[in-house]
């Protein structure tokens, strides 16, 4: 039997969040934002503890996440957007650097980042994951950010 199990709970009470939202493909990212806000509200996050930062597209997310994370004003960040494959290799550069950059910021700063940026082959796949058949990945990313924010708090307690 393990002597202790450390995990984060799903209460957002008293936690602060920054939501980075891409304007590109905004018909998707606004649905993801609605899902994330729903999760935060339903888990007890106060409205004044939610900051929304809009960026032009997913490419811009890592630099903004880094600035926010370094300021240490939030317990977690949630990135919300959609990169949808087109006819050129552009998708690979935007999606790859966005994902790599966000992961790097979280590791470098210790501020968890909920990954709610869709990377899909088609518009239909994105729609499905923004509140239709595949649930709402913005909601899911917010729930993960809540759990991670609580987990990081616990890990930083001397008695954890
Ligand atoms: N940004 C996205 O968030 N999603 C996309 O699908 C996308 N595509 O396909 O081009 C996209 N491009 C814009 C990019 O994120 C930057 O905002 C732009 O290149 C200016 O730096």
PDB file of C-alpha atoms and ligand atoms in Angstrom:
ATOM      1  CA  UNK A   1       0.000   0.000   0.000  1.00  0.00           C
ATOM      2  CA  UNK A   2       1.385   3.471  -0.827  1.00  0.00           C
ATOM      3  CA  UNK A   3       1.946   5.674   2.222  1.00  0.00           C
ATOM      4  CA  UNK A   4       0.440   8.678   0.441  1.00  0.00           C
ATOM      5  CA  UNK A   5      -1.216   9.611  -2.812  1.00  0.00           C
ATOM      6  CA  UNK A   6      -0.843  13.169  -4.025  1.00  0.00           C
ATOM      7  CA  UNK A   7      -3.361  14.451  -6.546  1.00  0.00           C
ATOM      8  CA  UNK A   8      -5.143  17.635  -7.468  1.00  0.00           C
ATOM      9  CA  UNK A   9      -8.839  18.056  -6.822  1.00  0.00           C
ATOM     10  CA  UNK A  10     -11.359  19.634  -9.157  1.00  0.00           C
ATOM     11  CA  UNK A  11     -12.284  22.742  -7.205  1.00  0.00           C
ATOM     12  CA  UNK A  12     -11.401  26.095  -8.767  1.00  0.00           C
ATOM     13  CA  UNK A  13     -12.277  28.037  -5.625  1.00  0.00           C
ATOM     14  CA  UNK A  14      -9.572  30.579  -4.814  1.00  0.00           C
ATOM     15  CA  UNK A  15      -7.584  29.781  -7.977  1.00  0.00           C
ATOM     16  CA  UNK A  16      -6.632  32.293 -10.666  1.00  0.00           C
ATOM     17  CA  UNK A  17      -6.550  31.520 -14.382  1.00  0.00           C
ATOM     18  CA  UNK A  18      -5.415  33.187 -17.592  1.00  0.00           C
ATOM     19  CA  UNK A  19      -7.128  32.076 -20.796  1.00  0.00           C
ATOM     20  CA  UNK A  20      -5.241  32.688 -24.034  1.00  0.00           C
ATOM     21  CA  UNK A  21      -7.674  32.683 -26.943  1.00  0.00           C
ATOM     22  CA  UNK A  22      -6.717  32.691 -30.622  1.00  0.00           C
ATOM     23  CA  UNK A  23      -8.712  34.967 -32.976  1.00  0.00           C
ATOM     24  CA  UNK A  24      -7.858  32.754 -35.962  1.00  0.00           C
ATOM     25  CA  UNK A  25     -10.741  30.333 -36.621  1.00  0.00           C
ATOM     26  CA  UNK A  26     -12.670  32.306 -34.007  1.00  0.00           C
ATOM     27  CA  UNK A  27     -15.911  30.434 -34.721  1.00  0.00           C
ATOM     28  CA  UNK A  28     -14.161  27.464 -33.074  1.00  0.00           C
ATOM     29  CA  UNK A  29     -12.059  29.209 -30.438  1.00  0.00           C
ATOM     30  CA  UNK A  30     -15.047  31.155 -29.086  1.00  0.00           C
ATOM     31  CA  UNK A  31     -16.874  27.835 -28.530  1.00  0.00           C
ATOM     32  CA  UNK A  32     -13.808  26.475 -26.745  1.00  0.00           C
ATOM     33  CA  UNK A  33     -13.749  29.622 -24.604  1.00  0.00           C
ATOM     34  CA  UNK A  34     -17.404  29.133 -23.677  1.00  0.00           C
ATOM     35  CA  UNK A  35     -16.624  25.549 -22.637  1.00  0.00           C
ATOM     36  CA  UNK A  36     -13.640  26.596 -20.538  1.00  0.00           C
ATOM     37  CA  UNK A  37     -15.601  29.361 -18.800  1.00  0.00           C
ATOM     38  CA  UNK A  38     -18.394  26.892 -18.075  1.00  0.00           C
ATOM     39  CA  UNK A  39     -15.913  24.512 -16.406  1.00  0.00           C
ATOM     40  CA  UNK A  40     -14.366  27.300 -14.316  1.00  0.00           C
ATOM     41  CA  UNK A  41     -17.744  28.630 -13.232  1.00  0.00           C
ATOM     42  CA  UNK A  42     -19.119  25.224 -12.318  1.00  0.00           C
ATOM     43  CA  UNK A  43     -16.076  24.397 -10.214  1.00  0.00           C
ATOM     44  CA  UNK A  44     -16.274  27.593  -8.173  1.00  0.00           C
ATOM     45  CA  UNK A  45     -13.861  30.004  -9.832  1.00  0.00           C
ATOM     46  CA  UNK A  46     -14.659  33.656  -9.110  1.00  0.00           C
ATOM     47  CA  UNK A  47     -15.186  35.799 -12.225  1.00  0.00           C
ATOM     48  CA  UNK A  48     -12.616  38.323 -11.024  1.00  0.00           C
ATOM     49  CA  UNK A  49     -10.032  35.520 -10.962  1.00  0.00           C
ATOM     50  CA  UNK A  50     -10.337  34.900 -14.713  1.00  0.00           C
ATOM     51  CA  UNK A  51      -8.269  36.908 -17.184  1.00  0.00           C
ATOM     52  CA  UNK A  52      -8.853  36.486 -20.935  1.00  0.00           C
ATOM     53  CA  UNK A  53      -6.022  37.388 -23.284  1.00  0.00           C
ATOM     54  CA  UNK A  54      -6.745  37.410 -27.013  1.00  0.00           C
ATOM     55  CA  UNK A  55      -3.980  36.727 -29.522  1.00  0.00           C
ATOM     56  CA  UNK A  56      -4.009  36.800 -33.336  1.00  0.00           C
ATOM     57  CA  UNK A  57      -3.357  33.078 -33.781  1.00  0.00           C
ATOM     58  CA  UNK A  58      -1.865  29.967 -32.244  1.00  0.00           C
ATOM     59  CA  UNK A  59       1.622  30.950 -33.367  1.00  0.00           C
ATOM     60  CA  UNK A  60       1.516  33.879 -30.925  1.00  0.00           C
ATOM     61  CA  UNK A  61       0.481  31.768 -27.919  1.00  0.00           C
ATOM     62  CA  UNK A  62       3.873  30.667 -26.527  1.00  0.00           C
ATOM     63  CA  UNK A  63       5.344  34.158 -26.164  1.00  0.00           C
ATOM     64  CA  UNK A  64       2.190  35.416 -24.454  1.00  0.00           C
ATOM     65  CA  UNK A  65       2.014  32.337 -22.217  1.00  0.00           C
ATOM     66  CA  UNK A  66       5.634  32.930 -21.188  1.00  0.00           C
ATOM     67  CA  UNK A  67       4.940  36.549 -20.257  1.00  0.00           C
ATOM     68  CA  UNK A  68       1.896  35.542 -18.207  1.00  0.00           C
ATOM     69  CA  UNK A  69       3.619  32.602 -16.540  1.00  0.00           C
ATOM     70  CA  UNK A  70       6.653  34.673 -15.562  1.00  0.00           C
ATOM     71  CA  UNK A  71       4.374  37.254 -13.924  1.00  0.00           C
ATOM     72  CA  UNK A  72       3.153  34.467 -11.568  1.00  0.00           C
ATOM     73  CA  UNK A  73      -0.305  36.037 -11.250  1.00  0.00           C
ATOM     74  CA  UNK A  74      -2.159  32.832 -12.165  1.00  0.00           C
ATOM     75  CA  UNK A  75      -2.278  29.285 -10.856  1.00  0.00           C
ATOM     76  CA  UNK A  76      -2.683  27.951 -14.391  1.00  0.00           C
ATOM     77  CA  UNK A  77      -3.024  29.057 -17.989  1.00  0.00           C
ATOM     78  CA  UNK A  78      -5.472  27.635 -20.520  1.00  0.00           C
ATOM     79  CA  UNK A  79      -4.673  27.926 -24.234  1.00  0.00           C
ATOM     80  CA  UNK A  80      -7.672  27.837 -26.590  1.00  0.00           C
ATOM     81  CA  UNK A  81      -7.594  27.858 -30.375  1.00  0.00           C
ATOM     82  CA  UNK A  82      -7.779  25.828 -33.551  1.00  0.00           C
ATOM     83  CA  UNK A  83      -5.156  24.996 -36.129  1.00  0.00           C
ATOM     84  CA  UNK A  84      -6.827  23.451 -39.153  1.00  0.00           C
ATOM     85  CA  UNK A  85      -4.828  21.817 -41.939  1.00  0.00           C
ATOM     86  CA  UNK A  86      -4.813  23.572 -45.299  1.00  0.00           C
ATOM     87  CA  UNK A  87      -3.173  22.880 -48.669  1.00  0.00           C
ATOM     88  CA  UNK A  88       0.326  23.947 -47.664  1.00  0.00           C
ATOM     89  CA  UNK A  89       2.848  22.940 -44.953  1.00  0.00           C
ATOM     90  CA  UNK A  90       1.849  26.058 -42.940  1.00  0.00           C
ATOM     91  CA  UNK A  91      -0.199  23.920 -40.526  1.00  0.00           C
ATOM     92  CA  UNK A  92       2.845  21.903 -39.482  1.00  0.00           C
ATOM     93  CA  UNK A  93       4.866  24.968 -38.565  1.00  0.00           C
ATOM     94  CA  UNK A  94       2.068  26.701 -36.647  1.00  0.00           C
ATOM     95  CA  UNK A  95       0.816  23.595 -34.808  1.00  0.00           C
ATOM     96  CA  UNK A  96       4.290  22.255 -34.057  1.00  0.00           C
ATOM     97  CA  UNK A  97       5.777  25.455 -32.680  1.00  0.00           C
ATOM     98  CA  UNK A  98       2.626  26.319 -30.740  1.00  0.00           C
ATOM     99  CA  UNK A  99       2.565  22.929 -28.989  1.00  0.00           C
ATOM    100  CA  UNK A 100       6.316  22.819 -28.413  1.00  0.00           C
ATOM    101  CA  UNK A 101       6.358  26.408 -27.177  1.00  0.00           C
ATOM    102  CA  UNK A 102       3.506  25.938 -24.699  1.00  0.00           C
ATOM    103  CA  UNK A 103       5.067  22.767 -23.298  1.00  0.00           C
ATOM    104  CA  UNK A 104       8.397  24.537 -22.917  1.00  0.00           C
ATOM    105  CA  UNK A 105       6.819  27.488 -21.069  1.00  0.00           C
ATOM    106  CA  UNK A 106       5.043  25.182 -18.618  1.00  0.00           C
ATOM    107  CA  UNK A 107       8.237  23.231 -17.910  1.00  0.00           C
ATOM    108  CA  UNK A 108      10.403  26.352 -17.664  1.00  0.00           C
ATOM    109  CA  UNK A 109       8.117  28.295 -15.328  1.00  0.00           C
ATOM    110  CA  UNK A 110       6.262  25.578 -13.400  1.00  0.00           C
ATOM    111  CA  UNK A 111       2.916  27.138 -14.329  1.00  0.00           C
ATOM    112  CA  UNK A 112       0.658  24.420 -15.790  1.00  0.00           C
ATOM    113  CA  UNK A 113      -0.916  25.074 -19.172  1.00  0.00           C
ATOM    114  CA  UNK A 114      -4.172  23.387 -20.164  1.00  0.00           C
ATOM    115  CA  UNK A 115      -3.825  22.467 -23.831  1.00  0.00           C
ATOM    116  CA  UNK A 116      -7.113  23.367 -25.476  1.00  0.00           C
ATOM    117  CA  UNK A 117      -5.796  24.072 -28.959  1.00  0.00           C
ATOM    118  CA  UNK A 118      -7.313  21.793 -31.575  1.00  0.00           C
ATOM    119  CA  UNK A 119      -5.077  20.525 -34.365  1.00  0.00           C
ATOM    120  CA  UNK A 120      -7.321  18.934 -36.956  1.00  0.00           C
ATOM    121  CA  UNK A 121      -7.308  17.870 -40.583  1.00  0.00           C
ATOM    122  CA  UNK A 122     -10.744  19.324 -41.325  1.00  0.00           C
ATOM    123  CA  UNK A 123     -13.164  22.016 -40.195  1.00  0.00           C
ATOM    124  CA  UNK A 124     -15.682  19.291 -39.368  1.00  0.00           C
ATOM    125  CA  UNK A 125     -13.251  17.622 -36.942  1.00  0.00           C
ATOM    126  CA  UNK A 126     -12.751  20.964 -35.223  1.00  0.00           C
ATOM    127  CA  UNK A 127     -16.497  21.641 -34.969  1.00  0.00           C
ATOM    128  CA  UNK A 128     -17.039  18.166 -33.475  1.00  0.00           C
ATOM    129  CA  UNK A 129     -14.534  18.948 -30.704  1.00  0.00           C
ATOM    130  CA  UNK A 130     -15.892  22.400 -29.954  1.00  0.00           C
ATOM    131  CA  UNK A 131     -19.220  21.407 -28.490  1.00  0.00           C
ATOM    132  CA  UNK A 132     -20.687  18.889 -30.919  1.00  0.00           C
ATOM    133  CA  UNK A 133     -19.980  15.116 -31.194  1.00  0.00           C
ATOM    134  CA  UNK A 134     -16.552  15.106 -29.547  1.00  0.00           C
ATOM    135  CA  UNK A 135     -17.505  17.149 -26.484  1.00  0.00           C
ATOM    136  CA  UNK A 136     -15.827  20.480 -25.841  1.00  0.00           C
ATOM    137  CA  UNK A 137     -12.038  20.399 -25.618  1.00  0.00           C
ATOM    138  CA  UNK A 138     -12.057  23.854 -24.017  1.00  0.00           C
ATOM    139  CA  UNK A 139     -14.057  22.431 -21.112  1.00  0.00           C
ATOM    140  CA  UNK A 140     -11.648  19.471 -20.886  1.00  0.00           C
ATOM    141  CA  UNK A 141      -8.558  21.688 -20.949  1.00  0.00           C
ATOM    142  CA  UNK A 142      -9.984  23.872 -18.170  1.00  0.00           C
ATOM    143  CA  UNK A 143     -10.731  20.832 -15.991  1.00  0.00           C
ATOM    144  CA  UNK A 144      -7.177  19.616 -16.487  1.00  0.00           C
ATOM    145  CA  UNK A 145      -5.812  23.067 -15.642  1.00  0.00           C
ATOM    146  CA  UNK A 146      -7.868  23.090 -12.418  1.00  0.00           C
ATOM    147  CA  UNK A 147      -6.559  19.676 -11.406  1.00  0.00           C
ATOM    148  CA  UNK A 148      -2.977  20.645 -12.253  1.00  0.00           C
ATOM    149  CA  UNK A 149      -3.204  23.968 -10.401  1.00  0.00           C
ATOM    150  CA  UNK A 150      -4.315  22.125  -7.264  1.00  0.00           C
ATOM    151  CA  UNK A 151      -1.692  19.422  -7.746  1.00  0.00           C
ATOM    152  CA  UNK A 152       1.125  21.973  -8.119  1.00  0.00           C
ATOM    153  CA  UNK A 153      -0.066  23.754  -4.971  1.00  0.00           C
ATOM    154  CA  UNK A 154       0.020  20.477  -3.053  1.00  0.00           C
ATOM    155  CA  UNK A 155       3.448  19.538  -4.370  1.00  0.00           C
ATOM    156  CA  UNK A 156       4.775  22.904  -3.191  1.00  0.00           C
ATOM    157  CA  UNK A 157       3.500  22.451   0.336  1.00  0.00           C
ATOM    158  CA  UNK A 158       6.376  21.348   2.557  1.00  0.00           C
ATOM    159  CA  UNK A 159       4.258  18.508   3.971  1.00  0.00           C
ATOM    160  CA  UNK A 160       3.184  17.142   0.562  1.00  0.00           C
TER     161      UNK A 160
HETATM  162  N1  LIG B   1      -3.445  30.280 -36.676  1.00  0.00           N
HETATM  163  C1  LIG B   1      -4.303  29.463 -36.027  1.00  0.00           C
HETATM  164  O1  LIG B   1      -4.535  29.633 -34.818  1.00  0.00           O
HETATM  165  N2  LIG B   1      -4.923  28.459 -36.700  1.00  0.00           N
HETATM  166  C2  LIG B   1      -4.687  28.206 -38.018  1.00  0.00           C
HETATM  167  O2  LIG B   1      -5.302  27.260 -38.568  1.00  0.00           O
HETATM  168  C3  LIG B   1      -3.779  29.040 -38.717  1.00  0.00           C
HETATM  169  N3  LIG B   1      -3.524  28.814 -40.097  1.00  0.00           N
HETATM  170  O3  LIG B   1      -3.965  27.801 -40.656  1.00  0.00           O
HETATM  171  O4  LIG B   1      -2.868  29.596 -40.778  1.00  0.00           O
HETATM  172  C4  LIG B   1      -3.165  30.099 -38.001  1.00  0.00           C
HETATM  173  N4  LIG B   1      -2.315  30.946 -38.628  1.00  0.00           N
HETATM  174  C5  LIG B   1      -1.972  32.234 -38.101  1.00  0.00           C
HETATM  175  C6  LIG B   1      -0.774  32.203 -37.195  1.00  0.00           C
HETATM  176  O5  LIG B   1      -1.122  31.615 -35.940  1.00  0.00           O
HETATM  177  C7  LIG B   1      -0.246  33.611 -36.929  1.00  0.00           C
HETATM  178  O6  LIG B   1      -1.221  34.365 -36.258  1.00  0.00           O
HETATM  179  C8  LIG B   1       0.151  34.337 -38.208  1.00  0.00           C
HETATM  180  O7  LIG B   1       1.057  33.557 -38.958  1.00  0.00           O
HETATM  181  C9  LIG B   1       0.842  35.694 -37.898  1.00  0.00           C
HETATM  182  O8  LIG B   1       1.996  35.532 -37.082  1.00  0.00           O
END
